[in-house]
Amino acid sequence: MERIDRIYDGLLVLRFRGGDHKALDILVKRHHIHLCNHAFWYVGDKDLAKDIVQDSWMKAIKKINNLKNPDKFSSWMMTIVTRKSLDVLRKVKWERSQQRENSRSGKNHDLGSKEDERPEMMTKLKKGIKELSADHQLVLRLFYIQEYTMNEIGSILEISPGAVKSRLYHAREKLKTLVKQ
């Protein structure tokens, strides 16, 4: 995100804190679609992604006075959406494991029809990414898709830039291994 955009977001946050509710409307217009896309990447369901982002906005409104650096609003919101998305994924994963334990009658592959239409390499890549840990998936997404810097990713995930580099390296190595199989 450009420095000027961060400064503008910071001013909007300060205006909202001061009681200007139109500032919140502007923040929502500036970030809502991007946040929905981010949540969708995790959960793969448009409606669920919208619910996650809606919950994230509600949390942000309640906690906006706790935001120490208003210029970091975008990273802060991404962190909230990321955490809510991961919470949903953990819940879904737990529910699926419970269903598998209950059914045990056969394997249930949840592959979308779009995968069947893609070239073999894209299919392997997508499968490989799904097999990565949530942390590795997240760091790949933020770096390659969202194009955040190492420092920004560190801020979003609340880890050091060195830890971001390490996760990115290990995610790529693991993905290479998975794709070669």
Short mmCIF file of C-alpha atoms in Angstrom, two decimals:
data_model
loop_
_atom_site.label_atom_id
_atom_site.label_comp_id
_atom_site.label_asym_id
_atom_site.label_seq_id
_atom_site.Cartn_x
_atom_site.Cartn_y
_atom_site.Cartn_z
CA MET A 1 0.00 0.00 0.00
CA GLU A 2 1.33 3.43 -0.91
CA ARG A 3 2.43 5.82 1.83
CA ILE A 4 -0.14 8.42 0.76
CA ASP A 5 -2.91 5.82 1.08
CA ARG A 6 -1.74 4.96 4.58
CA ILE A 7 -1.72 8.62 5.57
CA TYR A 8 -5.21 9.10 4.12
CA ASP A 9 -6.47 6.05 6.04
CA GLY A 10 -4.89 7.47 9.19
CA LEU A 11 -6.71 10.76 8.73
CA LEU A 12 -9.99 8.93 8.17
CA VAL A 13 -9.45 6.92 11.36
CA LEU A 14 -8.81 10.12 13.31
CA ARG A 15 -11.93 11.73 11.83
CA PHE A 16 -14.01 8.68 12.76
CA ARG A 17 -12.63 8.72 16.30
CA GLY A 18 -13.72 12.36 16.42
CA GLY A 19 -17.31 11.41 15.58
CA ASP A 20 -17.36 11.75 11.77
CA HIS A 21 -19.25 8.62 10.69
CA LYS A 22 -18.78 9.48 7.01
CA ALA A 23 -15.08 8.74 7.51
CA LEU A 24 -16.01 5.14 8.35
CA ASP A 25 -18.09 4.92 5.19
CA ILE A 26 -15.06 6.00 3.18
CA LEU A 27 -12.83 3.45 4.93
CA VAL A 28 -15.35 0.71 4.18
CA LYS A 29 -15.54 1.74 0.51
CA ARG A 30 -11.75 1.78 0.27
CA HIS A 31 -11.13 -1.61 1.90
CA HIS A 32 -14.24 -3.79 1.89
CA ILE A 33 -13.77 -5.56 -1.47
CA HIS A 34 -10.08 -6.20 -0.82
CA LEU A 35 -10.89 -7.64 2.61
CA CYS A 36 -13.67 -9.83 1.17
CA ASN A 37 -11.25 -11.19 -1.42
CA HIS A 38 -8.71 -11.88 1.31
CA ALA A 39 -11.25 -13.77 3.43
CA PHE A 40 -12.54 -15.62 0.36
CA TRP A 41 -9.04 -16.87 -0.38
CA TYR A 42 -9.09 -18.65 2.96
CA VAL A 43 -12.62 -19.98 3.14
CA GLY A 44 -13.55 -20.38 -0.54
CA ASP A 45 -17.14 -19.29 0.05
CA LYS A 46 -18.34 -15.82 -0.95
CA ASP A 47 -21.10 -15.54 1.63
CA LEU A 48 -18.92 -16.83 4.43
CA ALA A 49 -16.16 -14.39 3.42
CA LYS A 50 -18.65 -11.50 3.55
CA ASP A 51 -19.77 -12.61 7.02
CA ILE A 52 -16.17 -12.74 8.20
CA VAL A 53 -15.49 -9.25 6.90
CA GLN A 54 -18.72 -7.93 8.42
CA ASP A 55 -17.69 -9.36 11.80
CA SER A 56 -14.24 -7.85 11.30
CA TRP A 57 -15.69 -4.40 10.66
CA MET A 58 -17.76 -4.69 13.84
CA LYS A 59 -14.67 -5.63 15.84
CA ALA A 60 -12.66 -2.82 14.24
CA ILE A 61 -15.31 -0.24 15.11
CA LYS A 62 -15.31 -1.39 18.74
CA LYS A 63 -11.50 -1.45 18.97
CA ILE A 64 -10.57 1.51 16.75
CA ASN A 65 -9.54 3.62 19.74
CA ASN A 66 -6.96 0.94 20.58
CA LEU A 67 -5.23 1.35 17.20
CA LYS A 68 -1.98 3.05 18.20
CA ASN A 69 -0.88 4.04 14.70
CA PRO A 70 -3.87 5.03 12.53
CA ASP A 71 -1.64 4.97 9.43
CA LYS A 72 -1.49 1.18 9.83
CA PHE A 73 -5.27 0.78 9.55
CA SER A 74 -5.03 -1.40 6.43
CA SER A 75 -2.58 -3.85 8.01
CA TRP A 76 -4.63 -3.86 11.21
CA MET A 77 -7.82 -4.72 9.31
CA MET A 78 -6.00 -7.45 7.36
CA THR A 79 -4.86 -8.91 10.68
CA ILE A 80 -8.41 -8.94 12.02
CA VAL A 81 -9.79 -10.56 8.84
CA THR A 82 -6.94 -13.07 8.76
CA ARG A 83 -7.55 -14.14 12.35
CA LYS A 84 -11.31 -14.42 11.87
CA SER A 85 -10.75 -16.44 8.68
CA LEU A 86 -8.36 -18.78 10.44
CA ASP A 87 -10.85 -19.20 13.28
CA VAL A 88 -13.51 -20.18 10.75
CA LEU A 89 -11.11 -22.61 9.05
CA ARG A 90 -10.27 -24.24 12.37
CA LYS A 91 -13.97 -24.62 13.10
CA VAL A 92 -14.68 -26.06 9.64
CA LYS A 93 -11.70 -28.42 9.88
CA TRP A 94 -12.90 -29.64 13.27
CA GLU A 95 -16.45 -30.14 11.96
CA ARG A 96 -15.14 -32.08 8.94
CA SER A 97 -13.01 -34.31 11.13
CA GLN A 98 -16.07 -35.01 13.27
CA GLN A 99 -18.09 -35.86 10.15
CA ARG A 100 -15.33 -38.19 8.91
CA GLU A 101 -15.20 -39.93 12.24
CA ASN A 102 -18.97 -40.35 12.18
CA SER A 103 -19.24 -41.57 8.60
CA ARG A 104 -16.07 -43.68 8.03
CA SER A 105 -17.91 -45.22 5.06
CA GLY A 106 -15.60 -43.93 2.33
CA LYS A 107 -13.40 -41.15 1.18
CA ASN A 108 -15.00 -37.81 0.41
CA HIS A 109 -12.98 -35.71 -2.00
CA ASP A 110 -14.03 -32.10 -2.13
CA LEU A 111 -12.40 -31.08 -5.39
CA GLY A 112 -14.07 -28.37 -7.44
CA SER A 113 -14.96 -28.98 -11.07
CA LYS A 114 -12.72 -26.10 -12.11
CA GLU A 115 -9.65 -28.12 -11.08
CA ASP A 116 -10.53 -30.80 -13.62
CA GLU A 117 -10.37 -28.20 -16.39
CA ARG A 118 -6.95 -26.84 -15.45
CA PRO A 119 -3.63 -28.08 -16.70
CA GLU A 120 -1.98 -30.77 -14.60
CA MET A 121 0.62 -28.43 -13.11
CA MET A 122 -1.97 -25.95 -11.85
CA THR A 123 -3.88 -28.81 -10.27
CA LYS A 124 -0.73 -30.06 -8.53
CA LEU A 125 0.12 -26.55 -7.39
CA LYS A 126 -3.35 -25.94 -5.99
CA LYS A 127 -3.35 -29.32 -4.21
CA GLY A 128 0.11 -28.60 -2.86
CA ILE A 129 -0.94 -25.24 -1.47
CA LYS A 130 -3.94 -26.83 0.24
CA GLU A 131 -1.61 -29.32 1.93
CA LEU A 132 0.56 -26.57 3.38
CA SER A 133 0.00 -25.38 6.91
CA ALA A 134 -2.25 -22.35 7.38
CA ASP A 135 0.83 -20.25 8.28
CA HIS A 136 2.59 -21.20 5.05
CA GLN A 137 -0.52 -20.61 2.95
CA LEU A 138 -0.96 -17.22 4.55
CA VAL A 139 2.60 -16.02 4.00
CA LEU A 140 2.51 -17.13 0.33
CA ARG A 141 -0.80 -15.35 -0.19
CA LEU A 142 0.31 -12.11 1.44
CA PHE A 143 3.64 -12.04 -0.41
CA TYR A 144 2.72 -13.24 -3.91
CA ILE A 145 -0.97 -12.41 -4.28
CA GLN A 146 -1.43 -9.38 -2.04
CA GLU A 147 2.14 -8.15 -2.74
CA TYR A 148 2.85 -7.00 0.80
CA THR A 149 6.45 -6.36 1.83
CA MET A 150 8.22 -8.51 4.42
CA ASN A 151 7.80 -5.73 6.99
CA GLU A 152 4.08 -5.35 6.24
CA ILE A 153 3.55 -9.11 6.49
CA GLY A 154 5.43 -9.09 9.78
CA SER A 155 3.13 -6.35 11.04
CA ILE A 156 -0.01 -8.21 9.92
CA LEU A 157 1.11 -11.51 11.46
CA GLU A 158 2.84 -9.87 14.43
CA ILE A 159 6.16 -11.60 13.70
CA SER A 160 9.59 -10.29 12.71
CA PRO A 161 10.55 -9.77 9.04
CA GLY A 162 13.15 -12.52 9.56
CA ALA A 163 10.42 -14.92 10.62
CA VAL A 164 8.45 -13.91 7.52
CA LYS A 165 11.45 -14.74 5.31
CA SER A 166 11.88 -18.06 7.06
CA ARG A 167 8.20 -19.00 6.67
CA LEU A 168 8.27 -17.95 3.02
CA TYR A 169 11.38 -20.04 2.36
CA HIS A 170 9.97 -23.12 4.09
CA ALA A 171 6.60 -22.69 2.37
CA ARG A 172 8.27 -22.59 -1.05
CA GLU A 173 10.46 -25.60 -0.28
CA LYS A 174 7.52 -27.63 1.02
CA LEU A 175 5.45 -26.63 -2.02
CA LYS A 176 8.24 -27.71 -4.39
CA THR A 177 8.34 -31.11 -2.69
CA LEU A 178 4.56 -31.50 -2.83
CA VAL A 179 4.34 -30.52 -6.51
CA LYS A 180 7.10 -32.98 -7.50
CA GLN A 181 5.20 -35.91 -5.95
#
